[in-house]
Amino acid sequence: MQLYEQQKLRVHNSLTGKKELFVPLNPGYIGMYVCGPTVYSNVHLGNCRTFMSFDMIFRYFKHLGYKVRYVRNITDAGHLVDDAEDGEDKIAKKARLEQLEPMEVVQRYTVDFHNILEKFNFLPPSIEPTATGHIIEQIEIIKVIIEKGYAYEINGSVYFDVVKFNKTNDYGKLSGRKLEDMIANTRELAAQDEKRSPQDFALWKKAEPAHIMRWPSPWGDGFPGWHLECTAMSTKYLGETFDIHGGGMDLKFPHHECEIAQAEASNGKSPVQYWLHTNMLTLNGKKMAKSTGNSILPGEIFSGDNEILSKAFSPSMVRFFMMQAHYTSILDISNDALLASEKGFNKLMEAINTVDSLAEGKQTQFDVHAWKQSCYDAMNDDFNTPILIAKLFDAVKHINLIKEGKESITADDKTVLKETIQAFVFDVLGLENKTNSAADTEKLSGTVELLIQLRKNARENKDFATSDSIRDQLAALGIQLKDGKEGTTFSL
């Protein structure tokens, strides 16, 4: 029997606004599509949080024994600046500014994207298709939508007829918007004159003479609309209806709303069973924005080369920090929050490293099997990683008590404890227990011993301010000093 047959998982479905029992279309198999990056710049931390959340979900499904086809696309065409219906393609704009071929821009930032995700210990998706690799499929879907009367061609561009679609369908059901309200609140813009309604969105855009990225189509040279690519790729690899579609909350409208409309117009079926959306990441309590300087890239966190944080933080520690918040809640990143999280991360890894050396007894005070199920209960409640981490620290407390001889554990329970904590920490949360090399450890030990000696000298000279400062600053870095009869020792 597979684990998924024993564990009942509930997920928050954005389409219904409710937490629902997760039942895949095909028992034992899951199809999941997540909107990937538009590769015109270095991947930012907010995007990393979204992809990390779905990497964790992917990992948990695999842990439960499901066979998962996880599709995460690369947007390398069609995404216009400011998510608008008119204007310049984000990649083409970057290519023009840097005097590069658009595919040079795509290659550079796709490589950056993969490098950052590898540092964060992501599992690769099953399929990573590109928009430019599926132009034919997008053109074929447009033909079907036109044939069914839900799209129209004008001046070489093709638009989706939202008003007509809404007469027999519910446009806005994912985002909770009403078309009547959207129309009432829309100002007429000159650039929208060729559309029948301002709410209509582009399936295909005519390429003006200066437009670099262009493909032939039945309507003339042009390029596909941003929303269409995800419909084409998700249905090609997962079918007309599949289990999960994910992305950031900022994609609910218009992107995901338009995906639903395109799929329903072309094949008459609701494309997705469960819509999952991640929330945003803020920095020091404010929205991240390059324009205000309130912004930081993942690589800048890893290197410490920034003016926002006091030190560098490892990718695995940053991942642990992000897992301490539920994927649907806003998470604020700050220097103090990362420092506090680092202490917890080190404490967790230290406990894991201790399990093998725990002395075995004839009885166990800690109910390991109930604790194990509580870890599953947390994950089964819409992938509640903060609760899971709290349960892991329950185990850490008992590991330390056993180490100190205040509790005991049987050999069998010790095996269950070790296997469970490693499964959830490494396989599900995707953390890594990377230890320093012997040379690095020796250098660190020598440095701390030097500081201990300086602190000792300060105390002997009754310079208690310096003595306390050394102790407190080492503690802030996660290095604890312990004064004893035979001198001062330290632990990381």
XYZ file of C-alpha atoms in Angstrom:
492
model
C 0.000 0.000 0.000
C 1.344 3.417 -0.973
C 1.530 6.194 1.596
C -0.996 8.296 -0.349
C -3.609 5.616 0.324
C -3.112 6.098 4.070
C -2.855 9.896 4.178
C -5.820 12.146 3.384
C -4.592 15.430 1.919
C -6.637 18.635 1.836
C -5.662 21.631 -0.327
C -6.937 25.202 -0.552
C -8.554 25.527 -3.962
C -8.470 29.156 -5.166
C -11.323 28.400 -7.569
C -13.794 27.591 -4.761
C -12.074 29.500 -1.951
C -12.297 26.358 0.202
C -10.024 23.685 1.578
C -10.950 20.472 -0.238
C -10.024 16.804 -0.110
C -7.435 16.197 -2.829
C -8.517 13.423 -5.198
C -6.442 13.128 -8.398
C -8.180 12.430 -11.687
C -6.248 9.171 -12.062
C -5.483 7.253 -8.835
C -1.769 7.267 -8.109
C -0.949 9.859 -10.791
C -0.770 13.651 -10.597
C -0.476 16.251 -13.347
C 0.763 19.642 -12.123
C 1.488 22.802 -14.121
C 3.212 25.875 -12.682
C 3.758 29.159 -14.531
C 7.506 29.602 -14.881
C 9.640 32.731 -15.254
C 9.759 35.296 -18.036
C 13.503 35.125 -18.688
C 14.457 38.762 -19.280
C 16.259 39.451 -15.971
C 17.779 37.693 -12.949
C 15.161 35.658 -11.124
C 13.964 37.594 -8.087
C 13.353 36.291 -4.598
C 9.555 36.488 -4.793
C 9.542 34.185 -7.810
C 11.931 31.849 -6.003
C 9.453 31.592 -3.132
C 6.669 30.559 -5.511
C 8.795 27.941 -7.258
C 10.130 26.723 -3.900
C 6.587 26.211 -2.601
C 5.721 24.038 -5.585
C 9.035 22.206 -5.324
C 8.025 21.317 -1.748
C 4.572 20.213 -2.968
C 6.186 18.152 -5.755
C 8.504 16.555 -3.185
C 5.643 15.687 -0.828
C 3.631 14.068 -3.607
C 6.661 11.976 -4.558
C 7.240 11.086 -0.896
C 3.649 9.838 -0.696
C 4.323 7.543 -3.639
C 2.476 9.404 -6.415
C 3.822 9.375 -9.953
C 3.950 13.075 -10.784
C 4.293 14.838 -14.113
C 5.358 18.336 -13.130
C 5.404 20.876 -15.981
C 6.953 24.311 -15.399
C 7.319 26.490 -18.481
C 9.831 29.090 -19.601
C 8.229 32.260 -21.027
C 10.595 33.392 -23.788
C 8.090 35.313 -25.951
C 4.759 37.102 -25.812
C 4.912 38.658 -22.330
C 4.502 42.396 -22.892
C 5.848 45.094 -20.579
C 3.560 45.836 -17.584
C 1.428 42.773 -18.495
C -0.313 45.002 -21.045
C -2.147 44.147 -24.260
C -0.067 46.567 -26.299
C 3.552 47.617 -26.236
C 6.899 45.906 -26.255
C 7.795 42.318 -25.448
C 9.856 42.159 -22.222
C 12.571 40.041 -23.832
C 12.663 42.091 -27.037
C 12.977 45.291 -24.981
C 15.916 43.869 -23.014
C 17.546 42.698 -26.271
C 17.186 46.167 -27.795
C 18.611 47.906 -24.729
C 21.612 45.575 -24.498
C 22.040 45.187 -28.290
C 21.692 41.425 -28.138
C 19.690 38.810 -30.000
C 16.511 38.009 -28.012
C 17.627 34.395 -27.662
C 20.903 35.589 -26.090
C 18.797 37.306 -23.420
C 16.712 34.155 -23.001
C 19.787 31.935 -22.687
C 21.566 34.199 -20.184
C 18.645 34.450 -17.795
C 17.481 30.849 -18.201
C 20.971 29.773 -17.103
C 20.781 32.184 -14.133
C 17.351 30.801 -13.217
C 18.610 27.218 -13.243
C 21.763 28.088 -11.278
C 19.804 29.797 -8.494
C 17.272 26.961 -8.269
C 20.068 24.403 -8.127
C 21.635 26.277 -5.184
C 18.245 26.157 -3.448
C 18.238 22.353 -4.029
C 15.181 22.266 -6.305
C 14.211 19.066 -8.062
C 13.970 19.645 -11.822
C 10.438 19.517 -13.243
C 9.415 16.561 -15.403
C 9.093 18.834 -18.456
C 10.267 22.430 -18.929
C 8.742 23.597 -22.218
C 9.270 27.017 -23.813
C 6.736 29.340 -25.405
C 8.792 29.661 -28.616
C 8.911 25.872 -28.894
C 5.098 25.689 -29.042
C 4.086 28.360 -31.567
C 2.349 25.795 -33.797
C 0.240 24.482 -30.910
C -0.776 28.024 -29.989
C -1.813 28.827 -33.561
C -3.932 25.661 -33.698
C -5.774 26.615 -30.474
C -6.473 30.092 -31.878
C -8.001 28.504 -35.002
C -10.354 26.423 -32.838
C -11.404 29.409 -30.687
C -12.148 31.469 -33.837
C -14.104 28.559 -35.308
C -16.218 28.326 -32.153
C -16.993 32.032 -32.345
C -15.099 33.239 -29.272
C -12.337 35.151 -31.066
C -12.049 37.595 -33.943
C -9.266 38.800 -36.227
C -8.674 42.464 -36.951
C -5.714 44.122 -38.669
C -3.572 41.001 -38.320
C -4.234 40.535 -34.590
C -6.618 38.038 -32.969
C -8.549 38.880 -29.796
C -10.596 36.757 -27.412
C -14.214 37.977 -27.225
C -14.729 38.142 -23.451
C -18.270 39.593 -23.607
C -19.530 36.831 -25.890
C -17.769 34.144 -23.846
C -19.310 35.467 -20.632
C -22.844 35.017 -21.993
C -22.523 31.243 -21.628
C -19.577 31.001 -19.193
C -18.381 32.702 -16.024
C -15.420 34.950 -16.860
C -13.942 36.098 -13.544
C -14.830 33.046 -11.450
C -11.229 32.475 -10.302
C -10.472 36.067 -9.284
C -13.990 36.799 -8.029
C -14.502 39.635 -10.518
C -17.703 40.426 -12.387
C -17.469 41.435 -16.024
C -20.104 44.138 -15.544
C -17.952 45.795 -12.863
C -14.838 45.496 -15.027
C -16.590 47.201 -17.940
C -17.964 49.966 -15.696
C -14.511 50.664 -14.266
C -12.640 50.634 -17.580
C -11.500 53.875 -19.178
C -11.413 53.943 -22.958
C -7.827 53.981 -24.162
C -6.748 54.907 -27.661
C -4.594 51.795 -27.988
C -7.661 49.617 -27.412
C -9.683 51.061 -30.293
C -9.351 48.001 -32.520
C -10.773 45.683 -29.839
C -14.527 45.247 -29.538
C -14.280 45.603 -25.768
C -11.464 46.789 -23.485
C -11.738 43.444 -21.632
C -10.855 41.429 -24.745
C -7.335 40.047 -24.636
C -4.840 39.157 -27.360
C -4.403 35.610 -28.594
C -2.120 36.765 -31.414
C -0.542 40.167 -31.996
C 0.477 41.592 -35.340
C 4.215 42.297 -35.423
C 5.017 45.839 -36.421
C 8.040 46.271 -38.753
C 10.388 47.046 -35.821
C 9.288 44.021 -33.772
C 12.185 41.525 -33.549
C 10.382 38.363 -32.398
C 7.872 37.257 -35.042
C 6.430 34.112 -36.585
C 4.245 33.448 -39.660
C 0.590 32.669 -39.031
C -2.715 32.538 -40.966
C -3.234 36.183 -39.872
C 0.196 37.445 -40.910
C 3.529 37.745 -39.111
C 3.131 38.187 -35.374
C 3.624 36.678 -31.955
C 1.380 34.840 -29.475
C -0.369 36.361 -26.495
C 1.190 35.730 -23.080
C -1.843 33.847 -21.706
C -2.107 31.454 -24.637
C 1.265 29.746 -24.174
C 0.304 28.226 -20.812
C -2.950 26.854 -22.199
C -1.071 25.277 -25.111
C 1.681 23.705 -23.025
C -0.404 22.567 -20.055
C -3.004 20.813 -22.220
C -0.375 19.290 -24.531
C 1.501 17.595 -21.692
C -1.224 17.094 -19.080
C -4.469 16.787 -21.066
C -7.568 18.938 -21.413
C -8.260 18.579 -17.677
C -5.506 18.047 -15.120
C -5.074 18.068 -11.351
C -3.170 21.169 -10.217
C -2.282 24.534 -11.696
C -0.067 26.774 -9.578
C 1.508 30.201 -9.582
C 1.796 33.432 -7.629
C -1.336 35.276 -6.505
C -0.428 38.114 -8.859
C -1.188 35.772 -11.787
C -4.806 35.072 -10.776
C -5.980 37.963 -12.907
C -5.648 38.345 -15.768
C -3.288 35.476 -16.592
C -4.988 32.472 -14.981
C -8.470 33.861 -15.610
C -7.637 34.071 -19.311
C -6.198 30.542 -19.284
C -9.517 29.196 -17.995
C -11.451 31.140 -20.648
C -9.186 29.920 -23.486
C -9.430 26.292 -22.405
C -13.201 26.364 -21.928
C -13.701 28.137 -25.258
C -11.498 25.691 -27.183
C -12.488 22.330 -25.693
C -15.553 23.050 -23.556
C -13.956 21.743 -20.361
C -12.776 23.352 -17.138
C -9.008 22.804 -17.412
C -7.977 22.415 -13.773
C -9.318 20.641 -10.682
C -7.342 22.557 -8.052
C -5.855 26.049 -8.430
C -3.090 26.783 -5.899
C -1.625 30.262 -5.394
C 1.342 31.435 -3.354
C 1.479 34.771 -1.562
C 4.025 37.569 -1.874
C 7.368 38.202 -0.222
C 8.117 41.589 1.336
C 11.452 43.066 2.424
C 11.661 44.947 5.731
C 7.877 45.284 5.767
C 7.618 46.846 2.317
C 6.985 45.638 -1.199
C 10.170 44.730 -3.050
C 10.971 47.242 -5.791
C 14.187 48.024 -7.646
C 13.044 51.627 -8.099
C 13.064 52.296 -4.329
C 16.186 50.259 -3.576
C 14.110 47.885 -1.428
C 15.219 44.841 -3.371
C 17.654 41.966 -3.033
C 18.560 39.098 -5.365
C 19.113 35.517 -4.162
C 22.780 35.616 -5.182
C 23.296 38.762 -3.100
C 21.963 36.938 -0.034
C 24.283 33.973 -0.594
C 27.369 36.166 -1.081
C 26.565 38.821 1.516
C 27.261 41.439 -1.163
C 24.408 43.793 -0.273
C 23.620 46.753 1.976
C 20.492 45.242 3.540
C 21.753 42.194 5.471
C 24.567 41.994 8.032
C 26.055 38.783 6.679
C 25.749 36.082 4.040
C 23.176 33.306 4.463
C 23.352 29.858 2.879
C 20.732 28.817 0.296
C 19.512 25.975 2.517
C 19.063 28.328 5.470
C 17.082 30.757 3.288
C 14.957 27.825 2.129
C 14.342 26.873 5.779
C 13.333 30.483 6.490
C 10.798 30.443 3.652
C 9.364 27.103 4.776
C 8.621 28.638 8.192
C 5.672 30.493 6.632
C 2.663 28.907 4.939
C 2.778 29.278 1.172
C -0.506 31.238 1.151
C 0.656 33.844 3.692
C 2.747 36.989 3.176
C 6.339 36.468 4.322
C 8.545 39.388 5.336
C 12.287 38.969 4.960
C 14.612 40.993 7.183
C 18.059 40.743 8.726
C 16.671 39.966 12.198
C 14.275 37.335 10.843
C 17.068 35.574 8.941
C 19.418 35.636 11.941
C 16.700 34.113 14.160
C 15.904 31.501 11.537
C 19.593 30.600 11.198
C 19.753 29.710 14.889
C 16.794 27.373 14.468
C 18.273 25.849 11.327
C 21.592 25.117 13.063
C 19.785 23.643 16.077
C 17.782 21.343 13.802
C 20.849 20.131 11.908
C 22.795 19.599 15.132
C 19.991 17.395 16.459
C 19.870 15.379 13.227
C 23.631 14.813 13.443
C 23.144 13.553 17.009
C 20.487 10.879 16.377
C 22.887 8.070 15.433
C 24.887 8.490 18.646
C 21.866 8.403 20.999
C 22.145 5.725 23.666
C 19.458 3.044 23.366
C 17.309 1.969 26.304
C 14.525 -0.467 27.108
C 11.710 2.042 26.869
C 10.748 5.283 25.092
C 9.144 8.216 26.885
C 8.571 10.009 23.570
C 5.643 8.591 21.505
C 7.542 8.438 18.220
C 4.712 6.939 16.169
C 2.166 9.581 17.241
C 4.759 12.260 16.496
C 5.387 10.769 13.037
C 1.680 10.944 12.185
C 1.530 14.536 13.466
C 4.157 15.415 10.836
C 1.937 13.916 8.135
C -1.118 15.659 9.607
C 0.668 19.000 9.193
C 1.546 18.357 5.547
C -1.904 16.926 4.833
C -3.411 20.232 5.991
C -2.674 22.141 2.772
C 1.109 21.574 3.011
C 1.412 23.368 6.355
C 5.200 23.590 6.585
C 5.290 25.938 9.639
C 3.343 23.362 11.664
C 5.588 20.597 10.299
C 8.683 22.529 11.422
C 7.138 22.984 14.891
C 6.654 19.199 15.040
C 10.267 18.662 13.972
C 11.395 20.848 16.867
C 9.281 18.734 19.224
C 11.544 15.881 18.147
C 14.648 18.060 18.586
C 13.627 18.686 22.222
C 13.360 14.956 22.892
C 16.619 14.193 21.054
C 18.403 16.637 23.362
C 16.745 15.151 26.458
C 17.829 11.650 25.388
C 21.352 12.932 24.724
C 21.445 14.382 28.252
C 20.232 11.079 29.746
C 16.922 12.548 30.910
C 14.891 10.333 28.550
C 15.526 7.026 26.809
C 14.609 5.484 23.463
C 14.454 1.913 22.150
C 16.435 0.828 19.102
C 13.265 0.411 17.015
C 11.900 3.837 17.955
C 15.287 5.401 17.270
C 15.151 3.985 13.725
C 11.648 5.404 13.182
C 12.742 8.769 14.587
C 15.817 8.932 12.353
C 14.017 7.847 9.170
C 11.079 10.215 9.760
C 13.055 13.333 10.611
C 15.384 12.788 7.649
C 12.458 12.168 5.275
C 10.682 15.386 6.214
C 13.766 17.597 6.543
C 15.664 16.440 3.459
C 13.144 14.772 1.108
C 10.056 16.942 1.715
C 11.377 20.343 2.850
C 14.395 19.947 0.562
C 16.938 21.196 3.117
C 20.594 20.220 2.976
C 22.932 19.392 5.850
C 26.149 20.693 4.375
C 28.996 20.598 6.858
C 32.123 22.704 6.576
C 35.304 21.119 5.271
C 37.980 20.112 7.801
C 40.103 23.106 6.749
C 37.210 25.534 7.185
C 36.335 24.041 10.560
C 39.944 24.372 11.701
C 40.060 28.037 10.629
C 36.767 28.771 12.397
C 37.894 27.029 15.579
C 41.158 28.954 15.578
C 39.337 32.263 15.129
C 36.883 31.560 17.947
C 39.700 30.403 20.265
C 41.482 33.706 19.581
C 38.339 35.634 20.506
C 37.938 33.538 23.651
C 41.483 34.479 24.670
C 40.800 38.180 23.982
C 37.642 37.928 26.063
C 39.578 36.262 28.895
C 42.165 39.075 28.825
C 39.384 41.669 28.912
C 37.769 40.023 31.961
C 41.090 39.840 33.782
C 41.508 43.584 33.131
C 37.938 44.130 34.390
C 36.934 45.356 30.908
C 33.520 43.712 31.150
C 32.020 45.779 28.321
C 34.462 44.249 25.807
C 34.073 40.795 27.356
C 30.273 40.925 27.091
C 30.450 42.368 23.567
C 32.588 39.441 22.323
C 30.213 36.924 23.887
C 27.060 38.648 22.546
C 28.380 39.123 19.008
C 29.459 35.485 18.789
C 26.005 34.464 20.071
C 24.379 36.565 17.327
C 26.371 34.510 14.815
C 25.102 31.280 16.365
C 28.299 30.538 18.339
C 27.585 29.886 22.009
C 30.332 30.314 24.638
C 30.173 28.166 27.779
C 32.247 29.121 30.818
C 33.314 26.221 33.027
C 35.892 25.282 35.691
C 38.385 24.223 33.029
C 37.927 27.311 30.870
C 35.608 28.469 28.091
C 34.314 26.170 25.330
C 32.090 26.942 22.374
C 29.432 25.249 20.261
C 28.034 26.150 16.836
